[in-house]
PDB file of C-alpha atoms in Angstrom:
ATOM      1  CA  MET Q   1     107.282  47.408  65.823  1.00 52.00           C
ATOM      2  CA  THR Q   2     107.325  47.089  62.601  1.00 54.00           C
ATOM      3  CA  ALA Q   3     105.119  47.484  59.652  1.00 50.00           C
ATOM      4  CA  ASP Q   4     104.787  43.932  58.786  1.00 55.00           C
ATOM      5  CA  ASP Q   5     104.010  43.368  62.697  1.00 55.00           C
ATOM      6  CA  ASP Q   6     101.183  46.221  61.965  1.00 51.00           C
ATOM      7  CA  VAL Q   7     100.045  44.168  58.453  1.00 50.00           C
ATOM      8  CA  GLU Q   8      99.964  41.035  60.387  1.00 57.00           C
ATOM      9  CA  LYS Q   9      97.690  42.159  63.177  1.00 59.00           C
ATOM     10  CA  GLY Q  10      95.845  44.102  60.430  1.00 62.00           C
ATOM     11  CA  ARG Q  11      94.680  40.448  58.887  1.00 67.00           C
ATOM     12  CA  PRO Q  12      90.877  39.112  59.855  1.00 68.00           C
ATOM     13  CA  GLU Q  13      91.157  35.812  61.272  1.00 69.00           C
ATOM     14  CA  ALA Q  14      90.627  33.135  59.014  1.00 71.00           C
ATOM     15  CA  ILE Q  15      86.302  32.537  59.166  1.00 72.00           C
ATOM     16  CA  ARG Q  16      85.288  29.245  61.345  1.00 75.00           C
ATOM     17  CA  ALA Q  17      82.292  27.548  59.583  1.00 71.00           C
ATOM     18  CA  VAL Q  18      79.997  26.587  62.624  1.00 71.00           C
ATOM     19  CA  PRO Q  19      77.248  23.965  61.212  1.00 76.00           C
ATOM     20  CA  VAL Q  20      73.609  24.877  61.547  1.00 75.00           C
ATOM     21  CA  ARG Q  21      71.895  23.340  64.258  1.00 78.00           C
ATOM     22  CA  HIS Q  22      68.785  21.990  63.162  1.00 78.00           C
ATOM     23  CA  PRO Q  23      66.846  20.937  66.529  1.00 82.00           C
ATOM     24  CA  GLY Q  24      63.720  20.803  65.238  1.00 83.00           C
ATOM     25  CA  ARG Q  25      64.480  17.821  62.257  1.00 86.00           C
ATOM     26  CA  TRP Q  26      66.218  15.814  65.507  1.00 88.00           C
ATOM     27  CA  VAL Q  27      62.661  16.222  67.306  1.00 90.00           C
ATOM     28  CA  ALA Q  28      60.513  15.445  64.073  1.00 91.00           C
ATOM     29  CA  ALA Q  29      62.980  12.263  63.172  1.00 91.00           C
ATOM     30  CA  ALA Q  30      62.228  11.059  67.326  1.00 92.00           C
ATOM     31  CA  VAL Q  31      58.831  11.626  66.497  1.00 94.00           C
ATOM     32  CA  VAL Q  32      58.353   9.424  63.427  1.00 94.00           C
ATOM     33  CA  LEU Q  33      60.552   6.781  65.023  1.00 95.00           C
ATOM     34  CA  VAL Q  34      58.220   6.468  68.082  1.00 94.00           C
ATOM     35  CA  LEU Q  35      55.085   6.382  65.981  1.00 95.00           C
ATOM     36  CA  VAL Q  36      57.219   3.832  63.363  1.00 94.00           C
ATOM     37  CA  ALA Q  37      57.829   1.795  66.271  1.00 94.00           C
ATOM     38  CA  MET Q  38      54.134   1.943  67.442  1.00 93.00           C
ATOM     39  CA  PHE Q  39      52.626   1.094  64.400  1.00 91.00           C
ATOM     40  CA  VAL Q  40      54.705  -2.109  64.153  1.00 91.00           C
ATOM     41  CA  HIS Q  41      53.663  -3.381  67.653  1.00 90.00           C
ATOM     42  CA  PHE Q  42      50.575  -3.161  66.765  1.00 89.00           C
ATOM     43  CA  LEU Q  43      50.875  -5.043  63.268  1.00 87.00           C
ATOM     44  CA  LEU Q  44      52.674  -7.688  64.981  1.00 87.00           C
ATOM     45  CA  THR Q  45      50.453  -8.150  68.529  1.00 86.00           C
ATOM     46  CA  SER Q  46      46.953  -7.083  67.699  1.00 85.00           C
ATOM     47  CA  ASP Q  47      44.448  -9.977  67.221  1.00 85.00           C
ATOM     48  CA  ALA Q  48      41.890  -7.904  65.716  1.00 85.00           C
ATOM     49  CA  LEU Q  49      44.363  -8.235  62.254  1.00 86.00           C
ATOM     50  CA  ASP Q  50      43.752 -12.175  62.496  1.00 87.00           C
ATOM     51  CA  TRP Q  51      47.126 -12.852  60.143  1.00 88.00           C
ATOM     52  CA  ALA Q  52      46.023 -16.535  60.073  1.00 87.00           C
ATOM     53  CA  GLU Q  53      42.757 -15.436  58.492  1.00 87.00           C
ATOM     54  CA  GLN Q  54      44.751 -13.318  55.657  1.00 87.00           C
ATOM     55  CA  ARG Q  55      46.957 -16.129  55.130  1.00 89.00           C
ATOM     56  CA  LYS Q  56      43.666 -18.598  54.766  1.00 89.00           C
ATOM     57  CA  TYR Q  57      41.903 -16.445  51.857  1.00 88.00           C
ATOM     58  CA  VAL Q  58      45.167 -14.064  50.415  1.00 88.00           C
ATOM     59  CA  THR Q  59      45.834 -16.566  47.870  1.00 89.00           C
ATOM     60  CA  SER Q  60      42.597 -18.681  47.482  1.00 90.00           C
ATOM     61  CA  THR Q  61      41.076 -18.917  44.389  1.00 91.00           C
ATOM     62  CA  ALA Q  62      37.528 -16.424  44.826  1.00 91.00           C
ATOM     63  CA  VAL Q  63      40.725 -13.460  46.094  1.00 92.00           C
ATOM     64  CA  LEU Q  64      42.729 -13.842  42.517  1.00 93.00           C
ATOM     65  CA  LYS Q  65      39.830 -13.828  40.798  1.00 93.00           C
ATOM     66  CA  GLY Q  66      38.783 -10.532  42.493  1.00 92.00           C
ATOM     67  CA  VAL Q  67      42.343  -9.367  41.788  1.00 93.00           C
ATOM     68  CA  ARG Q  68      41.946 -10.433  37.591  1.00 94.00           C
ATOM     69  CA  ASN Q  69      39.048  -8.466  38.032  1.00 93.00           C
ATOM     70  CA  THR Q  70      40.115  -5.642  39.140  1.00 93.00           C
ATOM     71  CA  ILE Q  71      43.263  -5.604  36.733  1.00 93.00           C
ATOM     72  CA  LEU Q  72      40.835  -6.203  33.758  1.00 93.00           C
ATOM     73  CA  LEU Q  73      38.547  -3.492  34.805  1.00 93.00           C
ATOM     74  CA  THR Q  74      41.656  -1.229  35.469  1.00 93.00           C
ATOM     75  CA  ILE Q  75      43.040  -1.956  31.598  1.00 94.00           C
ATOM     76  CA  ALA Q  76      39.572  -1.602  29.754  1.00 93.00           C
ATOM     77  CA  ALA Q  77      38.696   1.199  31.599  1.00 94.00           C
ATOM     78  CA  MET Q  78      42.192   3.090  30.729  1.00 93.00           C
ATOM     79  CA  VAL Q  79      42.883   2.269  27.095  1.00 94.00           C
ATOM     80  CA  GLY Q  80      38.717   2.946  26.745  1.00 95.00           C
ATOM     81  CA  GLY Q  81      39.020   6.356  28.291  1.00 94.00           C
ATOM     82  CA  MET Q  82      42.169   7.543  26.640  1.00 93.00           C
ATOM     83  CA  VAL Q  83      40.422   6.839  23.444  1.00 94.00           C
ATOM     84  CA  LEU Q  84      37.362   8.384  24.087  1.00 94.00           C
ATOM     85  CA  GLY Q  85      39.220  11.111  25.883  1.00 93.00           C
ATOM     86  CA  THR Q  86      41.813  11.636  22.647  1.00 91.00           C
ATOM     87  CA  ILE Q  87      38.564  11.690  21.309  1.00 92.00           C
ATOM     88  CA  LEU Q  88      36.821  14.600  23.062  1.00 94.00           C
ATOM     89  CA  ALA Q  89      39.580  16.488  23.590  1.00 92.00           C
ATOM     90  CA  LEU Q  90      40.049  16.797  19.809  1.00 89.00           C
ATOM     91  CA  MET Q  91      36.785  17.880  19.622  1.00 91.00           C
ATOM     92  CA  ARG Q  92      36.645  20.382  22.705  1.00 92.00           C
ATOM     93  CA  LEU Q  93      39.504  22.065  20.669  1.00 88.00           C
ATOM     94  CA  SER Q  94      37.592  22.168  17.225  1.00 87.00           C
ATOM     95  CA  ALA Q  95      36.780  25.366  15.941  1.00 86.00           C
ATOM     96  CA  ASN Q  96      33.463  23.922  14.950  1.00 90.00           C
ATOM     97  CA  PRO Q  97      30.901  25.312  17.688  1.00 91.00           C
ATOM     98  CA  LEU Q  98      28.612  21.855  17.689  1.00 94.00           C
ATOM     99  CA  LEU Q  99      31.684  19.807  18.272  1.00 92.00           C
ATOM    100  CA  SER Q 100      33.272  22.250  20.621  1.00 93.00           C
ATOM    101  CA  GLY Q 101      30.248  22.180  22.584  1.00 93.00           C
ATOM    102  CA  ALA Q 102      28.819  18.348  22.436  1.00 94.00           C
ATOM    103  CA  SER Q 103      32.400  17.792  24.092  1.00 94.00           C
ATOM    104  CA  TRP Q 104      31.934  20.411  26.798  1.00 94.00           C
ATOM    105  CA  PHE Q 105      28.613  18.913  27.922  1.00 96.00           C
ATOM    106  CA  TYR Q 106      30.409  15.932  27.936  1.00 95.00           C
ATOM    107  CA  LEU Q 107      33.186  16.908  30.474  1.00 94.00           C
ATOM    108  CA  TRP Q 108      30.313  18.986  32.333  1.00 95.00           C
ATOM    109  CA  PHE Q 109      28.083  16.394  33.052  1.00 94.00           C
ATOM    110  CA  PHE Q 110      30.356  13.349  33.824  1.00 94.00           C
ATOM    111  CA  ARG Q 111      32.969  14.855  35.966  1.00 93.00           C
ATOM    112  CA  GLY Q 112      30.114  17.420  37.963  1.00 93.00           C
ATOM    113  CA  THR Q 113      28.251  14.029  38.996  1.00 93.00           C
ATOM    114  CA  PRO Q 114      29.888  11.075  41.628  1.00 93.00           C
ATOM    115  CA  LEU Q 115      31.489   7.799  39.821  1.00 93.00           C
ATOM    116  CA  TYR Q 116      29.408   5.810  42.713  1.00 92.00           C
ATOM    117  CA  THR Q 117      25.883   7.563  41.498  1.00 92.00           C
ATOM    118  CA  GLN Q 118      26.783   6.578  37.723  1.00 92.00           C
ATOM    119  CA  LEU Q 119      27.485   3.170  38.474  1.00 92.00           C
ATOM    120  CA  LEU Q 120      24.342   2.548  40.622  1.00 91.00           C
ATOM    121  CA  ILE Q 121      22.793   4.097  37.154  1.00 90.00           C
ATOM    122  CA  TRP Q 122      24.429   1.618  34.823  1.00 89.00           C
ATOM    123  CA  GLY Q 123      23.384  -1.116  37.475  1.00 86.00           C
ATOM    124  CA  ALA Q 124      19.619  -0.487  36.806  1.00 85.00           C
ATOM    125  CA  ILE Q 125      19.655   0.444  33.207  1.00 85.00           C
ATOM    126  CA  GLY Q 126      17.223  -1.762  32.444  1.00 82.00           C
ATOM    127  CA  THR Q 127      14.718   0.112  34.585  1.00 82.00           C
ATOM    128  CA  LEU Q 128      15.570   3.310  32.600  1.00 80.00           C
ATOM    129  CA  PHE Q 129      16.104   1.470  29.149  1.00 80.00           C
ATOM    130  CA  PRO Q 130      13.758  -1.793  29.353  1.00 78.00           C
ATOM    131  CA  THR Q 131      14.983  -2.739  25.562  1.00 81.00           C
ATOM    132  CA  VAL Q 132      17.679  -1.225  23.045  1.00 77.00           C
ATOM    133  CA  GLY Q 133      17.537  -1.876  18.936  1.00 77.00           C
ATOM    134  CA  ILE Q 134      18.512  -1.244  16.004  1.00 80.00           C
ATOM    135  CA  GLY Q 135      16.438   0.822  13.445  1.00 77.00           C
ATOM    136  CA  ILE Q 136      15.188   4.437  12.397  1.00 79.00           C
ATOM    137  CA  PRO Q 137      15.888   7.122  14.888  1.00 78.00           C
ATOM    138  CA  PHE Q 138      12.296   8.082  15.722  1.00 75.00           C
ATOM    139  CA  GLY Q 139      10.659   5.461  13.447  1.00 72.00           C
ATOM    140  CA  PRO Q 140      10.411   1.679  13.485  1.00 76.00           C
ATOM    141  CA  GLU Q 141      13.217  -1.185  15.100  1.00 76.00           C
ATOM    142  CA  PHE Q 142      14.312  -3.711  13.321  1.00 78.00           C
ATOM    143  CA  GLU Q 143      15.885  -5.900  16.303  1.00 78.00           C
ATOM    144  CA  THR Q 144      15.302  -5.233  19.631  1.00 80.00           C
ATOM    145  CA  TRP Q 145      16.401  -7.064  23.070  1.00 79.00           C
ATOM    146  CA  LYS Q 146      16.040  -6.825  26.593  1.00 82.00           C
ATOM    147  CA  THR Q 147      18.667  -4.042  28.074  1.00 78.00           C
ATOM    148  CA  GLN Q 148      19.100  -6.506  31.563  1.00 79.00           C
ATOM    149  CA  GLU Q 149      20.429  -9.384  29.889  1.00 78.00           C
ATOM    150  CA  LEU Q 150      22.372  -7.518  26.948  1.00 82.00           C
ATOM    151  CA  VAL Q 151      24.385  -5.246  29.324  1.00 82.00           C
ATOM    152  CA  THR Q 152      26.318  -7.905  31.937  1.00 86.00           C
ATOM    153  CA  PRO Q 153      27.611  -6.808  34.831  1.00 86.00           C
ATOM    154  CA  MET Q 154      30.718  -6.685  33.967  1.00 89.00           C
ATOM    155  CA  LEU Q 155      29.679  -5.123  30.625  1.00 89.00           C
ATOM    156  CA  ALA Q 156      27.865  -2.134  32.672  1.00 90.00           C
ATOM    157  CA  ALA Q 157      31.000  -1.816  35.550  1.00 91.00           C
ATOM    158  CA  GLY Q 158      33.312  -1.377  32.591  1.00 92.00           C
ATOM    159  CA  LEU Q 159      31.002   1.032  30.322  1.00 92.00           C
ATOM    160  CA  GLY Q 160      30.745   3.188  33.684  1.00 92.00           C
ATOM    161  CA  LEU Q 161      34.313   3.661  34.606  1.00 94.00           C
ATOM    162  CA  ILE Q 162      34.932   4.155  30.552  1.00 95.00           C
ATOM    163  CA  LEU Q 163      33.050   6.598  30.438  1.00 94.00           C
ATOM    164  CA  ASN Q 164      34.133   8.969  33.584  1.00 94.00           C
ATOM    165  CA  GLU Q 165      37.409   8.377  32.615  1.00 94.00           C
ATOM    166  CA  ALA Q 166      37.278   9.771  29.346  1.00 95.00           C
ATOM    167  CA  ALA Q 167      35.892  12.759  30.884  1.00 94.00           C
ATOM    168  CA  TYR Q 168      39.375  13.442  32.951  1.00 94.00           C
ATOM    169  CA  MET Q 169      41.695  11.723  30.150  1.00 93.00           C
ATOM    170  CA  ALA Q 170      40.087  14.948  27.557  1.00 94.00           C
ATOM    171  CA  GLU Q 171      41.310  17.017  29.705  1.00 93.00           C
ATOM    172  CA  ILE Q 172      44.911  15.831  30.418  1.00 92.00           C
ATOM    173  CA  ILE Q 173      45.000  15.310  26.677  1.00 91.00           C
ATOM    174  CA  ARG Q 174      43.959  18.623  25.372  1.00 90.00           C
ATOM    175  CA  ALA Q 175      46.521  20.819  28.461  1.00 89.00           C
ATOM    176  CA  GLY Q 176      48.948  18.679  26.509  1.00 87.00           C
ATOM    177  CA  ILE Q 177      48.366  19.625  23.701  1.00 84.00           C
ATOM    178  CA  LEU Q 178      47.712  22.696  24.220  1.00 85.00           C
ATOM    179  CA  SER Q 179      51.596  23.031  25.695  1.00 83.00           C
ATOM    180  CA  VAL Q 180      53.021  22.210  22.156  1.00 81.00           C
ATOM    181  CA  ASP Q 181      54.015  25.828  20.761  1.00 78.00           C
ATOM    182  CA  GLU Q 182      51.537  26.631  18.020  1.00 75.00           C
ATOM    183  CA  GLY Q 183      54.862  27.647  15.980  1.00 76.00           C
ATOM    184  CA  GLN Q 184      55.643  23.679  15.460  1.00 73.00           C
ATOM    185  CA  GLN Q 185      52.325  23.197  13.610  1.00 71.00           C
ATOM    186  CA  GLU Q 186      52.650  26.227  11.407  1.00 74.00           C
ATOM    187  CA  ALA Q 187      55.726  24.722  10.476  1.00 79.00           C
ATOM    188  CA  ALA Q 188      54.113  21.439   9.625  1.00 76.00           C
ATOM    189  CA  SER Q 189      51.798  23.220   7.510  1.00 75.00           C
ATOM    190  CA  ALA Q 190      53.720  24.750   5.778  1.00 77.00           C
ATOM    191  CA  LEU Q 191      55.607  21.862   4.802  1.00 76.00           C
ATOM    192  CA  GLY Q 192      52.472  20.470   3.398  1.00 76.00           C
ATOM    193  CA  MET Q 193      51.228  18.013   6.505  1.00 79.00           C
ATOM    194  CA  SER Q 194      47.574  17.174   7.006  1.00 74.00           C
ATOM    195  CA  ARG Q 195      46.467  17.836  10.240  1.00 75.00           C
ATOM    196  CA  SER Q 196      46.009  14.384  11.281  1.00 75.00           C
ATOM    197  CA  GLN Q 197      49.806  14.089  10.210  1.00 77.00           C
ATOM    198  CA  THR Q 198      50.720  16.875  12.180  1.00 78.00           C
ATOM    199  CA  MET Q 199      48.910  15.769  15.401  1.00 76.00           C
ATOM    200  CA  GLY Q 200      50.178  11.987  14.934  1.00 74.00           C
ATOM    201  CA  ARG Q 201      54.337  13.078  14.149  1.00 76.00           C
ATOM    202  CA  ILE Q 202      54.947  16.719  15.774  1.00 78.00           C
ATOM    203  CA  VAL Q 203      52.176  17.440  18.597  1.00 79.00           C
ATOM    204  CA  LEU Q 204      51.203  14.440  20.002  1.00 77.00           C
ATOM    205  CA  PRO Q 205      54.769  13.124  21.110  1.00 76.00           C
ATOM    206  CA  GLN Q 206      55.817  16.158  22.394  1.00 78.00           C
ATOM    207  CA  ALA Q 207      52.664  16.837  24.513  1.00 81.00           C
ATOM    208  CA  MET Q 208      53.341  13.131  25.647  1.00 81.00           C
ATOM    209  CA  ARG Q 209      55.660  14.581  28.546  1.00 81.00           C
ATOM    210  CA  VAL Q 210      52.956  16.628  30.011  1.00 82.00           C
ATOM    211  CA  ILE Q 211      50.146  13.735  29.251  1.00 85.00           C
ATOM    212  CA  VAL Q 212      51.938  10.762  31.317  1.00 83.00           C
ATOM    213  CA  PRO Q 213      52.643  12.036  34.481  1.00 84.00           C
ATOM    214  CA  PRO Q 214      49.085  13.034  35.431  1.00 87.00           C
ATOM    215  CA  THR Q 215      47.755   9.543  33.432  1.00 88.00           C
ATOM    216  CA  GLY Q 216      50.040   7.427  35.369  1.00 86.00           C
ATOM    217  CA  ASN Q 217      48.277   9.096  38.164  1.00 88.00           C
ATOM    218  CA  GLU Q 218      44.637   8.503  36.942  1.00 90.00           C
ATOM    219  CA  VAL Q 219      45.969   4.431  36.621  1.00 91.00           C
ATOM    220  CA  LEU Q 220      46.178   4.448  40.107  1.00 90.00           C
ATOM    221  CA  SER Q 221      43.105   5.972  40.937  1.00 90.00           C
ATOM    222  CA  MET Q 222      41.316   3.849  38.099  1.00 92.00           C
ATOM    223  CA  MET Q 223      42.589   0.589  39.862  1.00 91.00           C
ATOM    224  CA  LYS Q 224      41.191   1.829  43.140  1.00 90.00           C
ATOM    225  CA  ASN Q 225      38.024   3.138  41.934  1.00 90.00           C
ATOM    226  CA  THR Q 226      37.097  -0.205  40.349  1.00 92.00           C
ATOM    227  CA  SER Q 227      36.124  -1.055  44.303  1.00 90.00           C
ATOM    228  CA  LEU Q 228      33.166   0.876  43.520  1.00 91.00           C
ATOM    229  CA  VAL Q 229      31.492  -1.434  40.877  1.00 90.00           C
ATOM    230  CA  ALA Q 230      29.817  -3.336  44.293  1.00 85.00           C
ATOM    231  CA  ALA Q 231      27.454  -1.044  43.510  1.00 83.00           C
ATOM    232  CA  VAL Q 232      26.442  -2.926  39.911  1.00 85.00           C
ATOM    233  CA  PRO Q 233      27.467  -5.223  41.646  1.00 83.00           C
ATOM    234  CA  PHE Q 234      30.097  -6.692  40.223  1.00 85.00           C
ATOM    235  CA  SER Q 235      32.699  -9.359  41.810  1.00 86.00           C
ATOM    236  CA  GLU Q 236      36.585  -7.777  42.165  1.00 89.00           C
ATOM    237  CA  LEU Q 237      38.499  -7.595  45.023  1.00 91.00           C
ATOM    238  CA  THR Q 238      37.003  -5.124  47.329  1.00 91.00           C
ATOM    239  CA  PHE Q 239      33.462  -6.969  46.641  1.00 91.00           C
ATOM    240  CA  THR Q 240      34.904 -10.870  47.327  1.00 92.00           C
ATOM    241  CA  ALA Q 241      36.203  -9.432  50.383  1.00 91.00           C
ATOM    242  CA  GLN Q 242      33.241  -8.234  50.942  1.00 90.00           C
ATOM    243  CA  THR Q 243      31.405 -11.879  50.073  1.00 91.00           C
ATOM    244  CA  ILE Q 244      33.925 -13.479  52.176  1.00 91.00           C
ATOM    245  CA  TYR Q 245      33.478 -11.598  55.528  1.00 89.00           C
ATOM    246  CA  ALA Q 246      29.527 -11.744  55.080  1.00 89.00           C
ATOM    247  CA  SER Q 247      29.917 -15.496  56.040  1.00 89.00           C
ATOM    248  CA  THR Q 248      33.251 -15.096  57.967  1.00 86.00           C
ATOM    249  CA  TYR Q 249      32.378 -11.928  59.908  1.00 87.00           C
ATOM    250  CA  LYS Q 250      36.221 -11.487  60.110  1.00 88.00           C
ATOM    251  CA  ILE Q 251      35.757  -8.081  58.585  1.00 89.00           C
ATOM    252  CA  ILE Q 252      38.615  -5.735  59.599  1.00 91.00           C
ATOM    253  CA  PRO Q 253      41.274  -9.248  58.358  1.00 91.00           C
ATOM    254  CA  MET Q 254      39.245  -9.108  55.150  1.00 92.00           C
ATOM    255  CA  LEU Q 255      39.566  -5.601  54.701  1.00 92.00           C
ATOM    256  CA  VAL Q 256      43.459  -5.458  55.252  1.00 92.00           C
ATOM    257  CA  MET Q 257      43.986  -8.761  53.179  1.00 92.00           C
ATOM    258  CA  ALA Q 258      42.225  -6.135  49.993  1.00 93.00           C
ATOM    259  CA  CYS Q 259      44.428  -3.363  50.856  1.00 92.00           C
ATOM    260  CA  LEU Q 260      47.583  -5.366  50.737  1.00 93.00           C
ATOM    261  CA  TRP Q 261      46.610  -6.712  47.307  1.00 94.00           C
ATOM    262  CA  TYR Q 262      46.063  -2.774  46.275  1.00 94.00           C
ATOM    263  CA  LEU Q 263      48.935  -1.957  47.653  1.00 93.00           C
ATOM    264  CA  LEU Q 264      50.878  -4.577  45.449  1.00 94.00           C
ATOM    265  CA  LEU Q 265      49.021  -3.474  42.463  1.00 93.00           C
ATOM    266  CA  SER Q 266      49.849   0.235  43.358  1.00 92.00           C
ATOM    267  CA  SER Q 267      53.486  -0.223  43.631  1.00 92.00           C
ATOM    268  CA  ILE Q 268      53.946  -2.263  40.578  1.00 91.00           C
ATOM    269  CA  LEU Q 269      51.802   0.755  38.462  1.00 89.00           C
ATOM    270  CA  MET Q 270      54.246   3.250  40.053  1.00 89.00           C
ATOM    271  CA  VAL Q 271      57.615   1.792  39.062  1.00 89.00           C
ATOM    272  CA  GLY Q 272      55.932   1.471  35.778  1.00 86.00           C
ATOM    273  CA  GLN Q 273      55.172   5.235  35.649  1.00 82.00           C
ATOM    274  CA  HIS Q 274      58.326   6.304  36.904  1.00 83.00           C
ATOM    275  CA  TYR Q 275      59.918   4.515  34.313  1.00 83.00           C
ATOM    276  CA  LEU Q 276      57.598   5.866  31.705  1.00 80.00           C
ATOM    277  CA  GLU Q 277      57.969   9.193  33.016  1.00 79.00           C
ATOM    278  CA  ARG Q 278      61.993   9.071  32.628  1.00 80.00           C
ATOM    279  CA  HIS Q 279      61.582   8.183  29.198  1.00 75.00           C
ATOM    280  CA  PHE Q 280      59.287  10.863  28.214  1.00 71.00           C
ATOM    281  CA  SER Q 281      61.315  13.927  29.861  1.00 69.00           C
ATOM    282  CA  ARG Q 282      64.741  12.741  28.644  1.00 68.00           C
ATOM    283  CA  GLY Q 283      66.663  15.926  28.570  1.00 58.00           C
ATOM    284  CA  VAL Q 284      63.935  18.240  29.848  1.00 58.00           C
ATOM    285  CA  GLY Q 285      64.593  20.246  33.302  1.00 54.00           C
ATOM    286  CA  ARG Q 286      66.628  17.635  34.686  1.00 51.00           C
ATOM    287  CA  GLY Q 287      69.251  19.663  36.027  1.00 47.00           C
ATOM    288  CA  THR Q 288      66.673  22.185  37.605  1.00 47.00           C
ATOM    289  CA  GLU Q 289      65.035  18.908  38.856  1.00 50.00           C
ATOM    290  CA  ALA Q 290      67.885  18.487  40.750  1.00 52.00           C
ATOM    291  CA  GLY Q 291      68.904  21.771  41.716  1.00 49.00           C
ATOM    292  CA  LEU Q 292      65.453  22.184  43.476  1.00 43.00           C
ATOM    293  CA  ARG Q 293      66.045  18.624  45.167  1.00 50.00           C
ATOM    294  CA  LEU Q 294      69.333  19.596  46.694  1.00 47.00           C
ATOM    295  CA  ARG Q 295      68.476  23.042  47.687  1.00 50.00           C
ATOM    296  CA  PHE Q 296      65.129  21.639  49.695  1.00 47.00           C
ATOM    297  CA  ARG Q 297      67.634  19.273  51.529  1.00 52.00           C
ATOM    298  CA  GLY Q 298      69.597  21.878  52.499  1.00 52.00           C
ATOM    299  CA  GLY Q 299      72.809  21.182  50.202  1.00 46.00           C
ATOM    300  CA  GLY Q 300      71.915  24.399  47.926  1.00 44.00           C
ATOM    301  CA  GLY Q 301      73.018  27.749  47.964  1.00 43.00           C
ATOM    302  CA  GLY Q 302      69.841  28.842  48.712  1.00 40.00           C
ATOM    303  CA  GLN Q 303      68.643  31.235  51.660  1.00 39.00           C
TER     304      GLN Q 303
END
């Protein structure tokens, strides 16, 4: 036997990679397929859903009016909530203890009480304040109006949603402002920029990367929270569905129809949220995010 033969015999054999088996994944996939098949079968065969009844009302004038009111309330609540929330966030960050304390109290109250309860109060606001007027504080009033006539159901619903949403948007905006490095604010100040210029041109544009994702979630939540304004009451989508089944006694079909409308509106909002997030997060953490996704799916080099 030659040395060359010994060398040949001493070489390690080629590594034969054996794919890792994942039986749990196959079992989970089979369970999901069975559940999906059962759900589809239920949708197609259940008499309780009464698809013919849903088709009858899904594009009716009353339902479309309810959808319109839902959209209008969502837009009004989010625009008003963001404007008031920005003011509250700046007050919360103020060095003035009175402004900071007032903002903290506002957030404490509106985040600590249920939205439905707040809307009930707005629905009965005329009992709490029979009249409203213009005049001198703690003095005579020059003009007064009956609150119940002045605050319509739509106005009461809008105010209730705006004031509640502002408390949550204030915390989101405050977190976004705090995420921007203080050194940039100091540099802007050194260049002679005022506090408002620094906030509008330096801080807020960068803070949007942090603000946009949770704001998108707030829009989705607000669109669904509009169903609570039945407490006022105001004729939005859910209230309209309730009005219809009060006369037809088709409760489940009308509620499912409302859910389908909510799903459609939510899907549209989710698409918009996706593109907004992609716009404001350009060039920030994309490689890391892709790596995490690959590792989660088992394609990375992690253990």
